Short mmCIF file of C-alpha atoms (C1' of nucleotides) in Angstrom, two decimals:
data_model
loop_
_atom_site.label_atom_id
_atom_site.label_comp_id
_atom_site.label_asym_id
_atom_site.label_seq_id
_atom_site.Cartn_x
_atom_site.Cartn_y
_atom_site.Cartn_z
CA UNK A 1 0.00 0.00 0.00
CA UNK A 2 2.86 2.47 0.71
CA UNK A 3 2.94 1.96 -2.88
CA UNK A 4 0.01 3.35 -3.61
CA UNK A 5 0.77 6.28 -1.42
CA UNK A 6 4.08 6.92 -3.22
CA UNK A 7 2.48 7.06 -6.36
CA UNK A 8 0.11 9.38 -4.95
CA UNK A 9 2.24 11.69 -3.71
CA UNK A 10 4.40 11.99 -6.77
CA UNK A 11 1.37 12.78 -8.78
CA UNK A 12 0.75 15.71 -6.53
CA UNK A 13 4.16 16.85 -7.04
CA UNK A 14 4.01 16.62 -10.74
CA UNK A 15 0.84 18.01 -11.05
CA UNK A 16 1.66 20.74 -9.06
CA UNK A 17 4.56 21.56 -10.92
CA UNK A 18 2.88 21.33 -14.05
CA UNK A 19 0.24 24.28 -12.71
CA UNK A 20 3.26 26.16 -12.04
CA UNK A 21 4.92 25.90 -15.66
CA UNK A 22 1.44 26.65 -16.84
CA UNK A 23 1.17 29.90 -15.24
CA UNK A 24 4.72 30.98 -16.24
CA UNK A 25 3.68 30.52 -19.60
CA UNK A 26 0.46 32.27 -19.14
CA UNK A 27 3.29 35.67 -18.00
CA UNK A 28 5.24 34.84 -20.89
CA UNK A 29 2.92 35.54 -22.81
CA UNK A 30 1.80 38.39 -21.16
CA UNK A 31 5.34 39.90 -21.74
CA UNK A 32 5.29 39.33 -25.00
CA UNK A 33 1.98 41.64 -25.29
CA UNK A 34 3.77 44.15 -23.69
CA UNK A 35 6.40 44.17 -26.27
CA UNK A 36 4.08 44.13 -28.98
CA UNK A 37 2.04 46.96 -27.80
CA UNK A 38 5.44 48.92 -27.20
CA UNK A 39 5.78 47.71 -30.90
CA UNK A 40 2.55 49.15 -32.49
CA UNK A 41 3.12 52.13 -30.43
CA UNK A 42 6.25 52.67 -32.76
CA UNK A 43 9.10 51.65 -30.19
CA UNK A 44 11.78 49.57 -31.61
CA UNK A 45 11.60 46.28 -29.23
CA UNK A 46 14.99 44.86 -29.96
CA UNK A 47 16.58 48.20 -28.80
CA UNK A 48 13.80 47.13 -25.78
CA UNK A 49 15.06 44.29 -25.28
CA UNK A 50 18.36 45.98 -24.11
CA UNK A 51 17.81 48.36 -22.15
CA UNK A 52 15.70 46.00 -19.93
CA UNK A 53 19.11 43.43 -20.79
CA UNK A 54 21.21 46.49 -18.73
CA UNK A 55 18.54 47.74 -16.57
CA UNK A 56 18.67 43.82 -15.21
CA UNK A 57 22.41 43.85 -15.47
CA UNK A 58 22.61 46.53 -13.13
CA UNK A 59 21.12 45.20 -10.77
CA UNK A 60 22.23 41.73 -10.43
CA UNK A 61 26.13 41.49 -11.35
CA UNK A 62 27.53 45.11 -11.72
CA UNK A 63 26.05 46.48 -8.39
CA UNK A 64 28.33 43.58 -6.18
CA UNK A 65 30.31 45.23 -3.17
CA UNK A 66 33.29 43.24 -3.56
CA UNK A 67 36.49 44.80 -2.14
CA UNK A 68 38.94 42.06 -3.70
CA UNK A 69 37.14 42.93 -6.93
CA UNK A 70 38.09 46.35 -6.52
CA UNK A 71 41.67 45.55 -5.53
CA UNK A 72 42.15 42.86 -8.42
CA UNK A 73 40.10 45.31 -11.04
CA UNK A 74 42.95 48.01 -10.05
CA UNK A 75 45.86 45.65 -10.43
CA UNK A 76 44.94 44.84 -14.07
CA UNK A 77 44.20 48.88 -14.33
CA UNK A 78 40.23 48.40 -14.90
CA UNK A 79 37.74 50.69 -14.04
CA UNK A 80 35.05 49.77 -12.67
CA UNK A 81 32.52 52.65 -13.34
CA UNK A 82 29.23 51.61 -13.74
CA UNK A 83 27.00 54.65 -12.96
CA UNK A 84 23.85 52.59 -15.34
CA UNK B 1 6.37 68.02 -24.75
CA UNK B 2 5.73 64.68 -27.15
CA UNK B 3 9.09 63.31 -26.26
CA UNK B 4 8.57 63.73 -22.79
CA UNK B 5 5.28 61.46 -23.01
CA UNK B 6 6.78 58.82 -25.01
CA UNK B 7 9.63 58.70 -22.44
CA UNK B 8 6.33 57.68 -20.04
CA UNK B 9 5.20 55.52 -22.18
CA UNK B 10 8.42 53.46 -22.76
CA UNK B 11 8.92 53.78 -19.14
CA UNK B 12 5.51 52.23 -18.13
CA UNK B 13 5.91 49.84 -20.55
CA UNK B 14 8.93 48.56 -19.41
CA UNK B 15 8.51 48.60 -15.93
CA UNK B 16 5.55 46.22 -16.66
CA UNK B 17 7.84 43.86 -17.96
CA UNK B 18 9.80 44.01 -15.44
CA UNK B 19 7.18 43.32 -12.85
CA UNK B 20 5.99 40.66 -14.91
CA UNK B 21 9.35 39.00 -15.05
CA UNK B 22 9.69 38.98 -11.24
CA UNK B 23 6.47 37.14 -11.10
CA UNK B 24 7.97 34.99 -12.91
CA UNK B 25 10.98 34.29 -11.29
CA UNK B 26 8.77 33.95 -7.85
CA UNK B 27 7.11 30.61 -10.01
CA UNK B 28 10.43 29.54 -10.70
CA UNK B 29 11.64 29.40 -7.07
CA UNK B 30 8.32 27.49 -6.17
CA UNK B 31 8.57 24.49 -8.78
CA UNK B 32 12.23 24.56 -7.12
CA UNK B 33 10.31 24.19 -4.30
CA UNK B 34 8.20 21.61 -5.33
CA UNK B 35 11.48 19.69 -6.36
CA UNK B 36 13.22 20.02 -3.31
CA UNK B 37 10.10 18.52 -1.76
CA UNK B 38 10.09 15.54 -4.12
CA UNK B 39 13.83 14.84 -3.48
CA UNK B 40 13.00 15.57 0.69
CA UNK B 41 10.47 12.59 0.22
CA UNK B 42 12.78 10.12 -1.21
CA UNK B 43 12.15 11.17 -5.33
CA UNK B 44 15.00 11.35 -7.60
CA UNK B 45 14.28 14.76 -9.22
CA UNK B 46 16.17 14.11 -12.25
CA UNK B 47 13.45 11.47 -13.12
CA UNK B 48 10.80 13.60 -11.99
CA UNK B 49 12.10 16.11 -14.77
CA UNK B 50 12.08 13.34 -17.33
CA UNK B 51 8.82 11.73 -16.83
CA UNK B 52 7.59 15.85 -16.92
CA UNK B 53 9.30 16.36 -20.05
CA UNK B 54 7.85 13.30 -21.57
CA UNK B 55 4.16 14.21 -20.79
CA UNK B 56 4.86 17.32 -22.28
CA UNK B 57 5.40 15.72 -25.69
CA UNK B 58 2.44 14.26 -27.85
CA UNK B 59 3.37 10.41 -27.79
CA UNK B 60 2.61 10.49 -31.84
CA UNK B 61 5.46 13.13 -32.01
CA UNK B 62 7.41 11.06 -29.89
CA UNK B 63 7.06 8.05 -31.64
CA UNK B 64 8.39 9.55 -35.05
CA UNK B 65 11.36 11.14 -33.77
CA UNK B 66 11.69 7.65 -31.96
CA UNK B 67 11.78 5.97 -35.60
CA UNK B 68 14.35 8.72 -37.18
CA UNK B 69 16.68 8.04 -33.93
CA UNK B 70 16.21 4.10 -34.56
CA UNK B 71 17.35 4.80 -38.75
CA UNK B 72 20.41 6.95 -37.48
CA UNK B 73 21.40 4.16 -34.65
CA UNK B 74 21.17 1.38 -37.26
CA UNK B 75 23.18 3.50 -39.62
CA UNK B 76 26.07 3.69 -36.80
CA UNK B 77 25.11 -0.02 -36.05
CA UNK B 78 24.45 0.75 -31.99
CA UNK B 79 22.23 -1.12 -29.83
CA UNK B 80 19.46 0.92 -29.03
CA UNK B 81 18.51 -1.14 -25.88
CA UNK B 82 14.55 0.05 -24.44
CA UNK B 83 13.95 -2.97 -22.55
CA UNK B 84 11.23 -1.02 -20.62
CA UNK C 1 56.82 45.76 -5.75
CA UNK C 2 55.64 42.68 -4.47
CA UNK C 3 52.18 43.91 -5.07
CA UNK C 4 53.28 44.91 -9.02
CA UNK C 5 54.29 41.03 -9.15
CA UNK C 6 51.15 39.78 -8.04
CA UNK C 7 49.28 42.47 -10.45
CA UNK C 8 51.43 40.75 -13.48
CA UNK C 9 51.19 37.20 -12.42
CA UNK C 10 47.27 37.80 -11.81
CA UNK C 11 47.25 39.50 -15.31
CA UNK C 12 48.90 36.79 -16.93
CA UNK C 13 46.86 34.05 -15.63
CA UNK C 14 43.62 36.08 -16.21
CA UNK C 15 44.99 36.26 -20.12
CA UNK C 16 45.54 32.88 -20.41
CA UNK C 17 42.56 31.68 -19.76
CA UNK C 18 40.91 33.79 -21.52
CA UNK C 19 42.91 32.68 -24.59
CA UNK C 20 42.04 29.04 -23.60
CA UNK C 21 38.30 30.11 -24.09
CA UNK C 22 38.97 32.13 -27.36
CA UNK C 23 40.58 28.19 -29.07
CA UNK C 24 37.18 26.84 -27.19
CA UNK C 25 34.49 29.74 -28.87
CA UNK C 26 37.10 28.70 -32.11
CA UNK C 27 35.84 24.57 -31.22
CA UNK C 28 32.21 25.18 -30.42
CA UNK C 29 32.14 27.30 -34.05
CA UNK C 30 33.44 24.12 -35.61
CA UNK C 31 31.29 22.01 -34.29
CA UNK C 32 28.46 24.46 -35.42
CA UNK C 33 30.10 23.87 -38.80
CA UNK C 34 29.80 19.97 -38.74
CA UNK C 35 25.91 20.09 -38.20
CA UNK C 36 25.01 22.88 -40.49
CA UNK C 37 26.95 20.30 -42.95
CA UNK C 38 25.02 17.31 -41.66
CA UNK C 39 22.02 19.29 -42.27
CA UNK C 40 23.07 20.08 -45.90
CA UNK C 41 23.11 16.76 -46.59
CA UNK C 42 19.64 15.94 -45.09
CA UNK C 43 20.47 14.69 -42.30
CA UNK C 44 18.03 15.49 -39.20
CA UNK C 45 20.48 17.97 -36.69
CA UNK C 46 18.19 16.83 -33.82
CA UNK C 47 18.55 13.33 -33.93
CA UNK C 48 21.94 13.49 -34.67
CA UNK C 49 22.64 15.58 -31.38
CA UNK C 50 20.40 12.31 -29.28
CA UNK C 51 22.32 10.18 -30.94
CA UNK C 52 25.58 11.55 -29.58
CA UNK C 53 24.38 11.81 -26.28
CA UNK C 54 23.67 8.05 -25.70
CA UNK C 55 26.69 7.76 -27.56
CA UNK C 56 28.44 9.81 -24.37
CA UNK C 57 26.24 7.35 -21.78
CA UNK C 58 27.81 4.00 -20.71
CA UNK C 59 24.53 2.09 -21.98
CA UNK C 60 24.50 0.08 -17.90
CA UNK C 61 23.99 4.13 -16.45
CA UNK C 62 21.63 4.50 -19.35
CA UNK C 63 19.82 1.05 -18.25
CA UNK C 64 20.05 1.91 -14.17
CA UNK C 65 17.88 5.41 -15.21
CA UNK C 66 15.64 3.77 -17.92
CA UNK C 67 14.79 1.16 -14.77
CA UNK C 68 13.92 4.34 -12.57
CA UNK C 69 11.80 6.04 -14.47
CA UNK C 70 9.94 3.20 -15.69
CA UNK C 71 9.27 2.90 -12.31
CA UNK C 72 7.70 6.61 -11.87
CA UNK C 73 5.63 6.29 -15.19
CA UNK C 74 4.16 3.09 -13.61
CA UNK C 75 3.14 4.93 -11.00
CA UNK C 76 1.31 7.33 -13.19
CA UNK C 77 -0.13 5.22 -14.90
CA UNK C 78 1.74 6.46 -18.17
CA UNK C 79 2.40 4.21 -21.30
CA UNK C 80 6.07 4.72 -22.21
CA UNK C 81 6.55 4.66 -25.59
CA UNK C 82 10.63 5.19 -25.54
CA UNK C 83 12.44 7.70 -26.39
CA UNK C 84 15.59 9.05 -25.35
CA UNK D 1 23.86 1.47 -51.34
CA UNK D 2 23.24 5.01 -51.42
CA UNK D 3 22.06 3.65 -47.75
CA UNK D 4 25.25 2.45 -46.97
CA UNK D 5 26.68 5.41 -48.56
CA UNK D 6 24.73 7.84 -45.94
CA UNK D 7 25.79 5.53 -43.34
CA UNK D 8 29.68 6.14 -43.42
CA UNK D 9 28.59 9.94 -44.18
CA UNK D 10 26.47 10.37 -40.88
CA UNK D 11 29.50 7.93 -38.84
CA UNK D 12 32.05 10.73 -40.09
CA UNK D 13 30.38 13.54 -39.28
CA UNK D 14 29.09 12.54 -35.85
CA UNK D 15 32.86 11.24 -35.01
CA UNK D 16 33.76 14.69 -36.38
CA UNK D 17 31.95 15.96 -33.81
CA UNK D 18 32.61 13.74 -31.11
CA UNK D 19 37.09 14.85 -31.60
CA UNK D 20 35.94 18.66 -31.80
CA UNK D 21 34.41 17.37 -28.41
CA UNK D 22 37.44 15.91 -27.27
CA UNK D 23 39.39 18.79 -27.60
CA UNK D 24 37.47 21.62 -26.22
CA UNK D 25 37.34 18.90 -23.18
CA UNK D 26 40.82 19.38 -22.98
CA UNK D 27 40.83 23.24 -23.15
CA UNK D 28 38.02 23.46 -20.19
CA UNK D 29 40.77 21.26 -18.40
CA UNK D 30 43.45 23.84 -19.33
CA UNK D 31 41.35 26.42 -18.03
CA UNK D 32 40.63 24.38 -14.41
CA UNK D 33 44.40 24.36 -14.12
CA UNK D 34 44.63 28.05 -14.73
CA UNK D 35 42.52 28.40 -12.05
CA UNK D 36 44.18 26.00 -9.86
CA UNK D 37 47.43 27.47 -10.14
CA UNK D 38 45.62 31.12 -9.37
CA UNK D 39 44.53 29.29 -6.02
CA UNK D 40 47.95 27.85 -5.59
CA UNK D 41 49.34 31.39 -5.49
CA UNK D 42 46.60 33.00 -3.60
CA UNK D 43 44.60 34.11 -5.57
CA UNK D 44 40.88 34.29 -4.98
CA UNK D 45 39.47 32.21 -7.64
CA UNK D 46 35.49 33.52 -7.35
CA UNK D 47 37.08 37.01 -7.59
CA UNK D 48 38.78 36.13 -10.62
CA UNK D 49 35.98 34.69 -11.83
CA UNK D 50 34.11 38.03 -11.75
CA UNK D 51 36.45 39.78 -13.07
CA UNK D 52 37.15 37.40 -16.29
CA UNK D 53 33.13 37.99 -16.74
CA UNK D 54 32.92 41.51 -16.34
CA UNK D 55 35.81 41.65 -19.02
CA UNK D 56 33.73 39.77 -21.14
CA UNK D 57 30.89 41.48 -20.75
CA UNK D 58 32.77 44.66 -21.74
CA UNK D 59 33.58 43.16 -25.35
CA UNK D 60 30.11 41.67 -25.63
CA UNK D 61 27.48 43.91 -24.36
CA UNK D 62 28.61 46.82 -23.23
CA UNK D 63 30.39 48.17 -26.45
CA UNK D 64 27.87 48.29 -28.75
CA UNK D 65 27.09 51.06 -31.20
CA UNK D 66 23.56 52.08 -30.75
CA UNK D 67 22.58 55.55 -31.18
CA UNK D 68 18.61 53.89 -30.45
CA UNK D 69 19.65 52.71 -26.96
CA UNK D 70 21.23 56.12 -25.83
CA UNK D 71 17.79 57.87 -26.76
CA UNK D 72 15.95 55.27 -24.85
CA UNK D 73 18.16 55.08 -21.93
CA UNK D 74 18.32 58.82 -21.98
CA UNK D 75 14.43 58.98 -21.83
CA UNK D 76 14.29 56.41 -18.67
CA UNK D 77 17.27 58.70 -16.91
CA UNK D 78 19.58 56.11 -17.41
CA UNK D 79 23.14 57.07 -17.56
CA UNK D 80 25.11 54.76 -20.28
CA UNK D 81 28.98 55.69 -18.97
CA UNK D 82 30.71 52.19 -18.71
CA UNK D 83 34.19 52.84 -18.65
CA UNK D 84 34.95 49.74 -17.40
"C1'" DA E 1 12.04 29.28 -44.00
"C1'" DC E 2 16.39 29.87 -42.15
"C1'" DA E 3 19.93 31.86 -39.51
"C1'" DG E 4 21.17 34.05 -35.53
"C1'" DA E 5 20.31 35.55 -30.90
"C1'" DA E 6 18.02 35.20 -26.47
"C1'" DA E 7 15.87 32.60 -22.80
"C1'" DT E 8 15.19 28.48 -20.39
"C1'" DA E 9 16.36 24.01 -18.73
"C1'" DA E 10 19.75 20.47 -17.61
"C1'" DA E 11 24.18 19.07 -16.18
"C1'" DA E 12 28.62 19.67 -14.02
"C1'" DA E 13 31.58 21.40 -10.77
"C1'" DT E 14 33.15 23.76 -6.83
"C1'" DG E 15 33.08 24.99 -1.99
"C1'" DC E 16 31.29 24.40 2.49
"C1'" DG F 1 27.56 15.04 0.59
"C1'" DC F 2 24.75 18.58 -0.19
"C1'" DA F 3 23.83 22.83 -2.00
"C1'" DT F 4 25.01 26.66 -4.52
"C1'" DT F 5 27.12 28.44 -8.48
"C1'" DT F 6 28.78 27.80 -13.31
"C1'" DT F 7 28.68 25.85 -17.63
"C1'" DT F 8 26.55 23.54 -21.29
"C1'" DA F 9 22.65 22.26 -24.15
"C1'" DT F 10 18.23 22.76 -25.87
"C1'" DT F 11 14.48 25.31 -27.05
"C1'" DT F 12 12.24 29.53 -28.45
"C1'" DC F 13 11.87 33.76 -30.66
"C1'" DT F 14 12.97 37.51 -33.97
"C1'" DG F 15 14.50 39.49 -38.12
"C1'" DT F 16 15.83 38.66 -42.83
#
DNA sequence: ACAGAAATAAAAATGC
DNA sequence: GCATTTTTATTTCTGT
């Protein structure tokens, strides 16, 4: 019977994951509305696509406060600027 | 003054992606969830994402990419062992 | 000075690997090259890259996993028509 | 024949593909001993890490030639200086 | 429709 | 050994 429960269990997991991934597409495709609206509305959406690309860059790798970065950046003469 | 409401425009319609994108990544980090879960109650995950994967795909679509992959083995003379 | 040594050694090693990945970027674009060739010729890219992924699998790992998730897709009740 | 013929043909290309492999194997090795000897000499391997990827990123992203972009970016406020 | 680029998913590896 | 991070692979999308 603990069989039976198993199997039980993983089709709860599954299913719930499956709800998930169906949701995530349902905002995919949300976002991609978005772009085509910015699109009709005469915005170039590869150019878009970049500044979100930098916007998102900002704030995940270039905004680290890493003092050995900042020492190792300065011994290979880098700057590290990034005023996004 | 046009500029200036185009510049609200592109800004709005950004930021919507953006928002939209976190909600997205918040799904993600619950099917990790979900995972985690599965492997906490014994399931090995990488299975999990197979048996997923294959309920994704039609099983007619399956079955012919099944038969091109059975050609190209035979061609290479491999053993294409499913005893399932 | 010690600290101009360290700047040249770490400026050195940084440059060599970054040459290593230039000869790998160089490999990968080859590689590119053999499919788009494969495809030329009519030959089905997709299958091709299956194919050389069970080629990488030592077919008694490939059995141990095909055993496993047999296992789950009993559970579910699923009909598993193979695939890779 | 012509079978036979398409045999050898796919065999080649896939074993093509499978040295190309091979090699860039090797340079991803080179690279791991790059990064060892860094270690060895006291280096701080994540750091260097960071910094070999915000290099990259300089040559990729960041140096782009997009008169588009620094109208958009100049209509969200964003400031495009990366003097890195 | 095809090539190229971008995003996502899967796998591997490193460090704790 | 687990868990996080990194790298690779596959899929998806966009522009030509």
């Amino acid at each position: 019977m603990s069989e039976a429960v198993a199997a039980d269990e993983l089709r709860l997991l599954i299913e719930r994951w499956e709800r998930l991934d169906e949701e995530k597409k349902g905002i995919a495709d949300d976002q991609k509305d978005v772009l085509s609206e910015a699109k009709a509305r005469g915005f170039c959406t590869k150019t878009i696509r970049k500044i979100i690309a930098r916007r998102k860059l900002e704030s995940h790798v270039l905004q680290e406060d890493d003092a050995l970065l900042a020492t190792y950046a300065a011994a290979l003469g880098m700057q590290l600027n990034f005023d996004l």
